[in-house]
Coordinates of C-alpha atoms in Angstrom, one line a residue:
M230 CA 139.2 47.6 92.0
S231 CA 142.3 48.2 90.0
T232 CA 143.6 45.2 88.1
L233 CA 146.9 45.8 89.8
A234 CA 145.4 44.8 93.1
N235 CA 145.1 41.3 91.6
T236 CA 148.5 41.2 90.0
A237 CA 151.9 40.0 90.9
L238 CA 155.2 40.7 89.3
L239 CA 157.5 37.6 89.5
L240 CA 161.1 38.5 89.5
I241 CA 162.9 35.3 88.4
G242 CA 166.7 34.8 88.8
M243 CA 167.4 38.5 89.6
Q244 CA 170.8 37.6 90.9
N245 CA 174.4 38.5 90.2
D246 CA 175.2 35.4 88.3
H247 CA 172.6 36.4 85.8
F248 CA 172.6 40.2 85.9
G249 CA 175.7 41.3 87.5
A250 CA 178.3 43.5 85.8
E251 CA 180.9 40.7 86.0
C252 CA 178.7 37.7 85.7
M253 CA 180.1 34.5 84.2
L254 CA 177.0 34.1 82.1
R255 CA 177.8 37.1 79.9
S256 CA 180.1 35.2 77.8
A257 CA 177.3 32.8 76.9
I258 CA 174.7 35.4 76.0
E259 CA 174.4 36.8 72.4
A260 CA 174.7 40.6 72.4
P261 CA 175.4 40.7 76.2
D262 CA 174.4 44.4 76.5
R263 CA 170.8 43.0 76.5
I264 CA 171.5 41.9 80.1
D265 CA 171.8 45.5 81.3
E266 CA 168.8 46.7 79.1
V267 CA 166.5 44.0 80.5
K268 CA 167.7 44.7 84.0
D269 CA 167.1 48.5 83.7
R270 CA 163.5 47.9 82.3
I271 CA 162.8 45.5 85.1
M272 CA 163.9 48.1 87.7
D273 CA 161.8 50.7 86.1
L274 CA 158.8 48.4 86.4
V275 CA 159.6 47.6 90.0
D276 CA 159.9 51.4 90.8
R277 CA 156.6 52.1 89.2
L278 CA 154.7 49.2 90.8
S279 CA 156.1 49.7 94.2
P280 CA 153.5 52.4 95.2
T281 CA 150.6 50.4 93.8
P282 CA 148.6 47.4 95.2
A283 CA 150.5 45.0 93.1
T284 CA 152.4 42.1 94.7
I285 CA 156.1 41.9 94.0
V286 CA 157.8 38.6 94.5
N287 CA 161.6 37.8 94.2
L288 CA 162.3 34.2 93.4
P289 CA 166.0 33.3 93.4
I290 CA 167.5 29.9 92.5
L291 CA 170.0 28.9 95.1
F292 CA 172.2 25.9 95.9
R293 CA 174.4 24.8 98.8
E294 CA 178.1 24.7 98.3
G295 CA 179.0 21.9 96.0
H296 CA 175.5 21.9 94.5
P297 CA 174.4 18.6 96.2
E298 CA 170.8 19.3 94.9
I299 CA 172.0 18.7 91.3
N300 CA 172.3 15.1 90.2
Q301 CA 171.8 15.6 86.4
P302 CA 175.1 14.7 84.5
V303 CA 174.2 16.9 81.4
G304 CA 172.3 19.9 80.6
I305 CA 172.0 23.4 82.1
L306 CA 171.9 22.3 85.7
A307 CA 175.0 20.2 85.2
A308 CA 176.7 23.4 83.7
I309 CA 175.5 25.4 86.7
K310 CA 177.1 22.9 89.0
E311 CA 180.4 22.8 87.1
Q312 CA 180.7 26.5 87.0
G313 CA 179.7 26.9 90.7
L314 CA 176.9 29.3 90.0
F315 CA 174.0 30.5 92.2
V316 CA 175.5 29.4 95.5
D317 CA 173.8 30.6 98.6
G318 CA 175.8 33.1 100.5
T319 CA 178.0 34.1 97.6
D320 CA 178.1 37.3 95.6
G321 CA 177.0 35.4 92.5
G322 CA 174.0 34.0 94.3
S323 CA 173.0 37.3 95.9
V324 CA 170.2 39.5 94.6
I325 CA 171.4 42.4 92.4
P326 CA 172.2 45.6 94.4
E327 CA 169.5 47.5 92.4
L328 CA 166.8 45.5 94.0
K329 CA 168.0 45.9 97.6
S330 CA 166.7 49.6 97.6
A331 CA 163.2 48.2 97.1
D332 CA 163.6 45.3 99.5
E333 CA 160.9 46.4 101.9
R334 CA 158.4 46.3 99.1
I335 CA 159.5 42.9 97.7
C336 CA 158.7 39.5 99.2
T337 CA 161.5 37.0 98.7
L338 CA 160.6 33.3 98.5
P339 CA 163.7 31.0 98.7
G340 CA 163.8 27.3 98.1
R341 CA 164.0 27.0 94.4
T342 CA 166.8 24.7 93.1
G343 CA 165.3 24.1 89.7
F344 CA 163.5 25.9 86.8
N345 CA 160.0 26.2 88.2
S346 CA 159.3 28.9 90.6
F347 CA 156.3 27.1 92.1
V348 CA 158.4 24.3 93.4
D349 CA 159.5 24.3 97.0
T350 CA 158.9 28.1 97.3
G351 CA 155.3 28.4 98.7
L352 CA 154.6 30.8 95.7
H353 CA 151.1 29.5 95.1
D354 CA 150.0 29.8 98.7
H355 CA 151.5 33.3 98.9
L356 CA 149.7 34.4 95.7
T357 CA 146.4 32.9 96.8
A358 CA 146.7 34.7 100.2
N359 CA 147.1 38.0 98.4
G360 CA 144.3 37.5 96.1
V361 CA 146.5 37.4 92.9
R362 CA 145.0 36.1 89.6
R363 CA 147.3 37.8 87.1
L364 CA 151.1 37.0 86.9
L365 CA 153.6 39.2 85.1
L366 CA 156.9 37.3 84.5
A367 CA 160.3 39.0 84.3
G368 CA 163.9 37.8 84.6
A369 CA 165.9 34.9 83.3
S370 CA 166.1 32.8 81.5
T371 CA 163.3 32.8 78.9
A372 CA 163.6 29.3 77.6
V373 CA 164.0 27.6 81.0
C374 CA 162.8 29.2 84.2
I375 CA 160.3 31.7 82.7
D376 CA 158.8 29.0 80.5
S377 CA 158.6 26.4 83.4
T378 CA 157.0 28.9 85.8
A379 CA 154.6 30.3 83.1
R380 CA 153.4 26.8 82.3
T381 CA 152.7 25.8 85.8
G382 CA 151.0 29.1 86.6
Y383 CA 148.7 28.6 83.6
E384 CA 147.9 25.1 84.7
L385 CA 147.0 26.5 88.2
G386 CA 144.6 28.8 86.6
Y387 CA 146.5 32.2 86.7
D388 CA 146.3 34.7 83.8
I389 CA 149.9 34.6 82.5
F390 CA 151.7 37.6 81.0
V391 CA 155.2 37.3 79.8
L392 CA 157.1 40.6 79.5
E393 CA 158.9 40.3 76.3
D394 CA 161.3 43.1 77.0
C395 CA 161.8 42.1 80.6
T396 CA 163.1 38.5 80.0
I397 CA 166.2 37.3 78.3
S398 CA 167.4 34.2 76.6
R399 CA 170.7 33.0 75.2
T400 CA 170.2 34.3 71.8
I401 CA 168.0 36.8 70.2
A402 CA 166.4 34.2 67.9
E403 CA 165.6 32.0 70.9
Q404 CA 163.9 35.0 72.6
E405 CA 161.9 35.8 69.5
M406 CA 160.9 32.2 68.9
Y407 CA 159.5 31.8 72.5
C408 CA 157.7 35.1 72.6
S409 CA 156.2 34.6 69.2
T410 CA 155.5 30.9 68.9
I411 CA 155.7 29.1 72.3
F412 CA 154.3 31.5 75.0
P413 CA 151.1 32.4 73.1
I414 CA 150.0 28.8 73.6
Y415 CA 149.4 29.4 77.2
A416 CA 150.3 33.1 78.0
T417 CA 149.9 36.6 76.7
V418 CA 153.1 38.3 75.6
I419 CA 153.2 42.0 76.3
N420 CA 155.7 44.8 76.5
S421 CA 156.5 46.4 79.9
Q422 CA 155.1 49.7 78.6
A423 CA 151.6 48.3 78.8
V424 CA 152.1 47.8 82.5
L425 CA 153.6 51.4 82.9
D426 CA 150.6 52.7 81.0
E427 CA 148.4 50.9 83.5
C428 CA 150.3 52.6 86.4
D429 CA 149.7 56.0 84.7
S430 CA 146.0 55.4 84.3
M431 CA 145.8 54.4 88.0
E432 CA 147.7 57.5 89.2
S433 CA 145.5 59.8 86.9
T434 CA 142.3 58.2 88.4
A435 CA 143.6 58.6 91.9
S436 CA 144.6 62.2 91.2
A437 CA 141.2 63.0 89.8
E438 CA 139.3 61.4 92.6
S439 CA 141.3 63.4 95.2
S440 CA 140.8 66.8 93.5

């Protein structure tokens, strides 16, 4: 059986407030063109994985108006509340338009109001039901939501793969530090091309078997 049948691509925070053309967070990102570059690579990956047996899961972070879920007076969650980001029903909280074309292929699991995509989303149950053992992590942000989700996935026994070119952090140095120093403690860091090569191999095998 193809490895892709046991694989899930986790799309973390693929919302307008992270990846939209007018998102407020662009001013906080070093070399903001990276936002569009990462988004384009993620969409290439979604397009290539859609015809395969891989599971694709969208995991947005969403709050009610006024962010009553956030009680922290400092830190990134406090900043999200102050700036009014990721509110359910708003344009900023909505999934990026590029993902909507693949909506039938993607399972969206709402409920996340923190960094960890396994909390309050039913993600573990969904992955177990689909026979998933390998997780590919993409989205934002590297040092917070990607890290928290990857750590929990590792503790739950999944094989964790962080896509270095499909994740984004506030600064280039921070991105490089996590990918070179922190993630290797509990995950494998790969480039999305490795997954695209796997798709190519699967397509070649299927073509050979049908001819």
